[in-house]
Amino acid sequence: DLEHDPLFALQVWNGGQTDDFRAGINRWVQGLLAGKRWKIIAGSDAHGNFNRHRQVGFPMLRLTEEGDHTFGRAWTSVKLEGELNTEAVISTLRHGSSLVSDGPCADLEIVSERIRVSAESTPEFGALKNIVVYQGIPGEGRERALLREDVSNVYAWEREIPQPGAEGYIRMEVVTEAGRLCLTNPRFLSDPAG
């Protein structure tokens, strides 16, 4: 389906950081390196169970129930400019600054010949631990780290790095000490708005 131009995003995260989630991230990165301009989204919809999970354990004998499910565990965030409406959110997902997370927040902004990167977390999600800014150039087969920094006992972090040219894209990954994760969508160096 992603080969059809109107479709521009993959939902790679629906709950926890599972093997399926990692496979989705790998597929996304491979698509970016092949020249696709795909974005990723996350969600953890409840399908009507509102964070209560009920399931037949053994037919006619056992029904299991949990009060802790995936509802609200992963989300998509957009950095919206202007009025909040459906069209603005979809346009920002397609062309602007957005991310997926289960805790921390990250931002990267291309300003002239520089890239401003920042990350934040809270005690609930754990202090920042690893911050990586990647550049991918279609056709190269793998991304390279423009910046990799390990920190501890830090809840807010920011840096400015030189722009690595006008080829490919940049994106960010942030991990907290509690294992929470944030991934920004790519910003394309030849078209920072898209």
PDB file of C-alpha atoms in Angstrom, residues 23-188:
ATOM      1  CA  ALA A  23      10.602  -4.428  12.271  1.00  0.00           C
ATOM      2  CA  GLY A  24       8.408  -1.444  11.393  1.00  0.00           C
ATOM      3  CA  ILE A  25      11.204   1.006  12.230  1.00  0.00           C
ATOM      4  CA  ASN A  26      13.653  -0.990  10.094  1.00  0.00           C
ATOM      5  CA  ARG A  27      11.187  -1.031   7.170  1.00  0.00           C
ATOM      6  CA  TRP A  28      10.683   2.726   7.525  1.00  0.00           C
ATOM      7  CA  VAL A  29      14.432   3.464   7.532  1.00  0.00           C
ATOM      8  CA  GLN A  30      14.972   1.184   4.513  1.00  0.00           C
ATOM      9  CA  GLY A  31      12.200   3.059   2.697  1.00  0.00           C
ATOM     10  CA  LEU A  32      13.810   6.417   3.537  1.00  0.00           C
ATOM     11  CA  LEU A  33      17.173   5.160   2.294  1.00  0.00           C
ATOM     12  CA  ALA A  34      15.453   4.042  -0.923  1.00  0.00           C
ATOM     13  CA  GLY A  35      14.212   7.606  -1.483  1.00  0.00           C
ATOM     14  CA  LYS A  36      10.715   7.385   0.020  1.00  0.00           C
ATOM     15  CA  ARG A  37       9.490  10.315   2.089  1.00  0.00           C
ATOM     16  CA  TRP A  38       7.567   8.204   4.549  1.00  0.00           C
ATOM     17  CA  LYS A  39       6.595   9.410   8.001  1.00  0.00           C
ATOM     18  CA  ILE A  40       5.810   7.230  10.999  1.00  0.00           C
ATOM     19  CA  ILE A  41       2.875   7.446  13.366  1.00  0.00           C
ATOM     20  CA  ALA A  42       2.031   5.769  16.655  1.00  0.00           C
ATOM     21  CA  GLY A  43      -1.187   5.026  18.425  1.00  0.00           C
ATOM     22  CA  SER A  44      -2.505   2.831  21.147  1.00  0.00           C
ATOM     23  CA  ASP A  45      -6.228   2.850  20.633  1.00  0.00           C
ATOM     24  CA  ALA A  46      -8.349   0.927  23.099  1.00  0.00           C
ATOM     25  CA  HIS A  47     -10.919  -0.593  20.710  1.00  0.00           C
ATOM     26  CA  GLY A  48     -13.589   0.153  23.284  1.00  0.00           C
ATOM     27  CA  ASN A  49     -11.878  -1.495  26.249  1.00  0.00           C
ATOM     28  CA  PHE A  50     -10.638   1.757  27.854  1.00  0.00           C
ATOM     29  CA  ASN A  51      -7.452   0.257  29.227  1.00  0.00           C
ATOM     30  CA  ARG A  52      -9.106  -2.942  30.482  1.00  0.00           C
ATOM     31  CA  HIS A  53      -8.141  -6.061  28.601  1.00  0.00           C
ATOM     32  CA  ARG A  54     -10.545  -9.027  28.640  1.00  0.00           C
ATOM     33  CA  GLN A  55      -9.800 -12.270  26.851  1.00  0.00           C
ATOM     34  CA  VAL A  56     -11.020 -15.854  26.849  1.00  0.00           C
ATOM     35  CA  GLY A  57      -8.287 -17.871  28.559  1.00  0.00           C
ATOM     36  CA  PHE A  58      -9.817 -21.302  28.046  1.00  0.00           C
ATOM     37  CA  PRO A  59     -13.203 -21.527  26.296  1.00  0.00           C
ATOM     38  CA  MET A  60     -16.156 -21.953  28.686  1.00  0.00           C
ATOM     39  CA  LEU A  61     -13.836 -22.201  31.712  1.00  0.00           C
ATOM     40  CA  ARG A  62     -11.716 -19.094  32.126  1.00  0.00           C
ATOM     41  CA  LEU A  63     -11.941 -15.411  31.255  1.00  0.00           C
ATOM     42  CA  THR A  64      -8.839 -13.313  31.957  1.00  0.00           C
ATOM     43  CA  GLU A  65      -8.848  -9.610  32.663  1.00  0.00           C
ATOM     44  CA  GLU A  66      -6.103  -7.027  33.087  1.00  0.00           C
ATOM     45  CA  GLY A  67      -6.434  -3.460  34.273  1.00  0.00           C
ATOM     46  CA  ASP A  68      -3.305  -2.383  32.423  1.00  0.00           C
ATOM     47  CA  HIS A  69      -3.351  -2.411  28.629  1.00  0.00           C
ATOM     48  CA  THR A  70      -1.702  -0.421  25.821  1.00  0.00           C
ATOM     49  CA  PHE A  71      -4.116   2.520  25.838  1.00  0.00           C
ATOM     50  CA  GLY A  72      -2.130   5.759  25.866  1.00  0.00           C
ATOM     51  CA  ARG A  73       1.300   4.080  25.830  1.00  0.00           C
ATOM     52  CA  ALA A  74       2.524   5.436  22.479  1.00  0.00           C
ATOM     53  CA  TRP A  75       1.452   8.536  20.638  1.00  0.00           C
ATOM     54  CA  THR A  76       2.105  10.815  17.706  1.00  0.00           C
ATOM     55  CA  SER A  77       2.793  14.490  18.299  1.00  0.00           C
ATOM     56  CA  VAL A  78       2.870  17.316  15.765  1.00  0.00           C
ATOM     57  CA  LYS A  79       4.529  20.714  16.074  1.00  0.00           C
ATOM     58  CA  LEU A  80       1.587  22.649  14.741  1.00  0.00           C
ATOM     59  CA  GLU A  81       1.907  26.195  13.475  1.00  0.00           C
ATOM     60  CA  GLY A  82      -1.317  28.165  13.339  1.00  0.00           C
ATOM     61  CA  GLU A  83      -4.872  27.022  13.949  1.00  0.00           C
ATOM     62  CA  LEU A  84      -5.724  23.551  15.198  1.00  0.00           C
ATOM     63  CA  ASN A  85      -7.871  21.721  12.650  1.00  0.00           C
ATOM     64  CA  THR A  86      -7.835  18.402  10.807  1.00  0.00           C
ATOM     65  CA  GLU A  87      -6.240  19.785   7.653  1.00  0.00           C
ATOM     66  CA  ALA A  88      -3.423  21.458   9.616  1.00  0.00           C
ATOM     67  CA  VAL A  89      -2.653  18.253  11.539  1.00  0.00           C
ATOM     68  CA  ILE A  90      -2.558  16.120   8.362  1.00  0.00           C
ATOM     69  CA  SER A  91      -0.437  18.721   6.553  1.00  0.00           C
ATOM     70  CA  THR A  92       2.001  18.850   9.477  1.00  0.00           C
ATOM     71  CA  LEU A  93       2.200  15.048   9.567  1.00  0.00           C
ATOM     72  CA  ARG A  94       2.923  15.029   5.840  1.00  0.00           C
ATOM     73  CA  HIS A  95       5.302  18.006   5.598  1.00  0.00           C
ATOM     74  CA  GLY A  96       6.204  19.321   9.019  1.00  0.00           C
ATOM     75  CA  SER A  97       7.704  18.451  12.339  1.00  0.00           C
ATOM     76  CA  SER A  98       6.236  15.417  14.072  1.00  0.00           C
ATOM     77  CA  LEU A  99       7.370  12.565  16.279  1.00  0.00           C
ATOM     78  CA  VAL A 100       6.319   9.325  17.935  1.00  0.00           C
ATOM     79  CA  SER A 101       6.976   8.647  21.608  1.00  0.00           C
ATOM     80  CA  ASP A 102       6.086   6.736  24.742  1.00  0.00           C
ATOM     81  CA  GLY A 103       7.539   9.415  27.009  1.00  0.00           C
ATOM     82  CA  PRO A 104      10.286  11.873  26.027  1.00  0.00           C
ATOM     83  CA  CYS A 105      10.033  14.621  23.446  1.00  0.00           C
ATOM     84  CA  ALA A 106      12.567  15.690  20.813  1.00  0.00           C
ATOM     85  CA  ASP A 107      12.803  18.419  18.223  1.00  0.00           C
ATOM     86  CA  LEU A 108      15.112  19.220  15.366  1.00  0.00           C
ATOM     87  CA  GLU A 109      15.008  22.415  13.429  1.00  0.00           C
ATOM     88  CA  ILE A 110      17.042  23.479  10.430  1.00  0.00           C
ATOM     89  CA  VAL A 111      18.127  27.090  10.864  1.00  0.00           C
ATOM     90  CA  SER A 112      20.243  28.478   8.039  1.00  0.00           C
ATOM     91  CA  GLU A 113      23.359  26.271   7.896  1.00  0.00           C
ATOM     92  CA  ARG A 114      22.799  24.813  11.369  1.00  0.00           C
ATOM     93  CA  ILE A 115      20.584  22.168  12.938  1.00  0.00           C
ATOM     94  CA  ARG A 116      19.153  22.892  16.364  1.00  0.00           C
ATOM     95  CA  VAL A 117      18.318  19.695  18.268  1.00  0.00           C
ATOM     96  CA  SER A 118      16.694  19.341  21.669  1.00  0.00           C
ATOM     97  CA  ALA A 119      15.180  16.680  23.910  1.00  0.00           C
ATOM     98  CA  GLU A 120      13.170  16.699  27.128  1.00  0.00           C
ATOM     99  CA  SER A 121      11.750  14.181  29.564  1.00  0.00           C
ATOM    100  CA  THR A 122      10.153  14.100  33.008  1.00  0.00           C
ATOM    101  CA  PRO A 123      10.730  12.007  36.146  1.00  0.00           C
ATOM    102  CA  GLU A 124       7.701   9.896  35.124  1.00  0.00           C
ATOM    103  CA  PHE A 125       9.485   8.793  31.918  1.00  0.00           C
ATOM    104  CA  GLY A 126      13.060   8.886  33.249  1.00  0.00           C
ATOM    105  CA  ALA A 127      16.049  11.119  32.714  1.00  0.00           C
ATOM    106  CA  LEU A 128      17.518  11.329  29.223  1.00  0.00           C
ATOM    107  CA  LYS A 129      20.135   8.681  28.484  1.00  0.00           C
ATOM    108  CA  ASN A 130      20.978   8.401  24.753  1.00  0.00           C
ATOM    109  CA  ILE A 131      20.482  10.999  22.035  1.00  0.00           C
ATOM    110  CA  VAL A 132      21.340  10.288  18.409  1.00  0.00           C
ATOM    111  CA  VAL A 133      20.888  12.460  15.304  1.00  0.00           C
ATOM    112  CA  TYR A 134      21.008  10.410  12.110  1.00  0.00           C
ATOM    113  CA  GLN A 135      21.545  11.424   8.505  1.00  0.00           C
ATOM    114  CA  GLY A 136      20.386   9.177   5.719  1.00  0.00           C
ATOM    115  CA  ILE A 137      21.254   9.607   2.054  1.00  0.00           C
ATOM    116  CA  PRO A 138      19.156   7.620  -0.424  1.00  0.00           C
ATOM    117  CA  GLY A 139      21.211   4.957  -2.148  1.00  0.00           C
ATOM    118  CA  GLU A 140      23.829   4.639   0.608  1.00  0.00           C
ATOM    119  CA  GLY A 141      22.179   1.675   2.310  1.00  0.00           C
ATOM    120  CA  ARG A 142      22.562   2.831   5.924  1.00  0.00           C
ATOM    121  CA  GLU A 143      22.270   5.897   8.083  1.00  0.00           C
ATOM    122  CA  ARG A 144      25.195   7.552   9.821  1.00  0.00           C
ATOM    123  CA  ALA A 145      25.199   9.265  13.213  1.00  0.00           C
ATOM    124  CA  LEU A 146      25.849  13.004  12.996  1.00  0.00           C
ATOM    125  CA  LEU A 147      25.730  13.273  16.774  1.00  0.00           C
ATOM    126  CA  ARG A 148      25.645  10.616  19.462  1.00  0.00           C
ATOM    127  CA  GLU A 149      25.597  11.668  23.085  1.00  0.00           C
ATOM    128  CA  ASP A 150      25.143   9.706  26.304  1.00  0.00           C
ATOM    129  CA  VAL A 151      23.942  11.749  29.273  1.00  0.00           C
ATOM    130  CA  SER A 152      22.771  11.040  32.809  1.00  0.00           C
ATOM    131  CA  ASN A 153      20.530  12.839  35.303  1.00  0.00           C
ATOM    132  CA  VAL A 154      19.490  15.277  32.561  1.00  0.00           C
ATOM    133  CA  TYR A 155      15.874  16.122  31.761  1.00  0.00           C
ATOM    134  CA  ALA A 156      16.428  18.882  29.201  1.00  0.00           C
ATOM    135  CA  TRP A 157      19.150  18.902  26.560  1.00  0.00           C
ATOM    136  CA  GLU A 158      19.957  20.913  23.436  1.00  0.00           C
ATOM    137  CA  ARG A 159      22.750  21.354  20.923  1.00  0.00           C
ATOM    138  CA  GLU A 160      23.418  23.050  17.627  1.00  0.00           C
ATOM    139  CA  ILE A 161      25.341  21.187  14.938  1.00  0.00           C
ATOM    140  CA  PRO A 162      26.435  22.136  11.427  1.00  0.00           C
ATOM    141  CA  GLN A 163      24.149  21.112   8.592  1.00  0.00           C
ATOM    142  CA  PRO A 164      25.836  18.223   6.749  1.00  0.00           C
ATOM    143  CA  GLY A 165      24.986  19.451   3.246  1.00  0.00           C
ATOM    144  CA  ALA A 166      21.772  19.336   1.264  1.00  0.00           C
ATOM    145  CA  GLU A 167      21.444  15.606   0.616  1.00  0.00           C
ATOM    146  CA  GLY A 168      19.091  13.198   2.289  1.00  0.00           C
ATOM    147  CA  TYR A 169      17.365  13.633   5.611  1.00  0.00           C
ATOM    148  CA  ILE A 170      18.023  13.943   9.320  1.00  0.00           C
ATOM    149  CA  ARG A 171      16.086  12.403  12.192  1.00  0.00           C
ATOM    150  CA  MET A 172      16.502  11.941  15.931  1.00  0.00           C
ATOM    151  CA  GLU A 173      16.175   9.111  18.450  1.00  0.00           C
ATOM    152  CA  VAL A 174      16.041   9.723  22.199  1.00  0.00           C
ATOM    153  CA  VAL A 175      16.043   7.032  24.906  1.00  0.00           C
ATOM    154  CA  THR A 176      15.532   7.609  28.628  1.00  0.00           C
ATOM    155  CA  GLU A 177      17.003   5.746  31.598  1.00  0.00           C
ATOM    156  CA  ALA A 178      13.570   4.081  31.980  1.00  0.00           C
ATOM    157  CA  GLY A 179      13.768   2.742  28.418  1.00  0.00           C
ATOM    158  CA  ARG A 180      11.214   5.206  27.014  1.00  0.00           C
ATOM    159  CA  LEU A 181      11.748   6.277  23.413  1.00  0.00           C
ATOM    160  CA  CYS A 182      11.114   9.169  21.051  1.00  0.00           C
ATOM    161  CA  LEU A 183      11.717   9.168  17.284  1.00  0.00           C
ATOM    162  CA  THR A 184      11.338  12.272  15.174  1.00  0.00           C
ATOM    163  CA  ASN A 185      10.126  12.062  11.632  1.00  0.00           C
ATOM    164  CA  PRO A 186      12.709  12.921   8.986  1.00  0.00           C
ATOM    165  CA  ARG A 187      13.436  16.475   7.932  1.00  0.00           C
ATOM    166  CA  PHE A 188      14.662  16.508   4.359  1.00  0.00           C
TER     167      PHE A 188
END
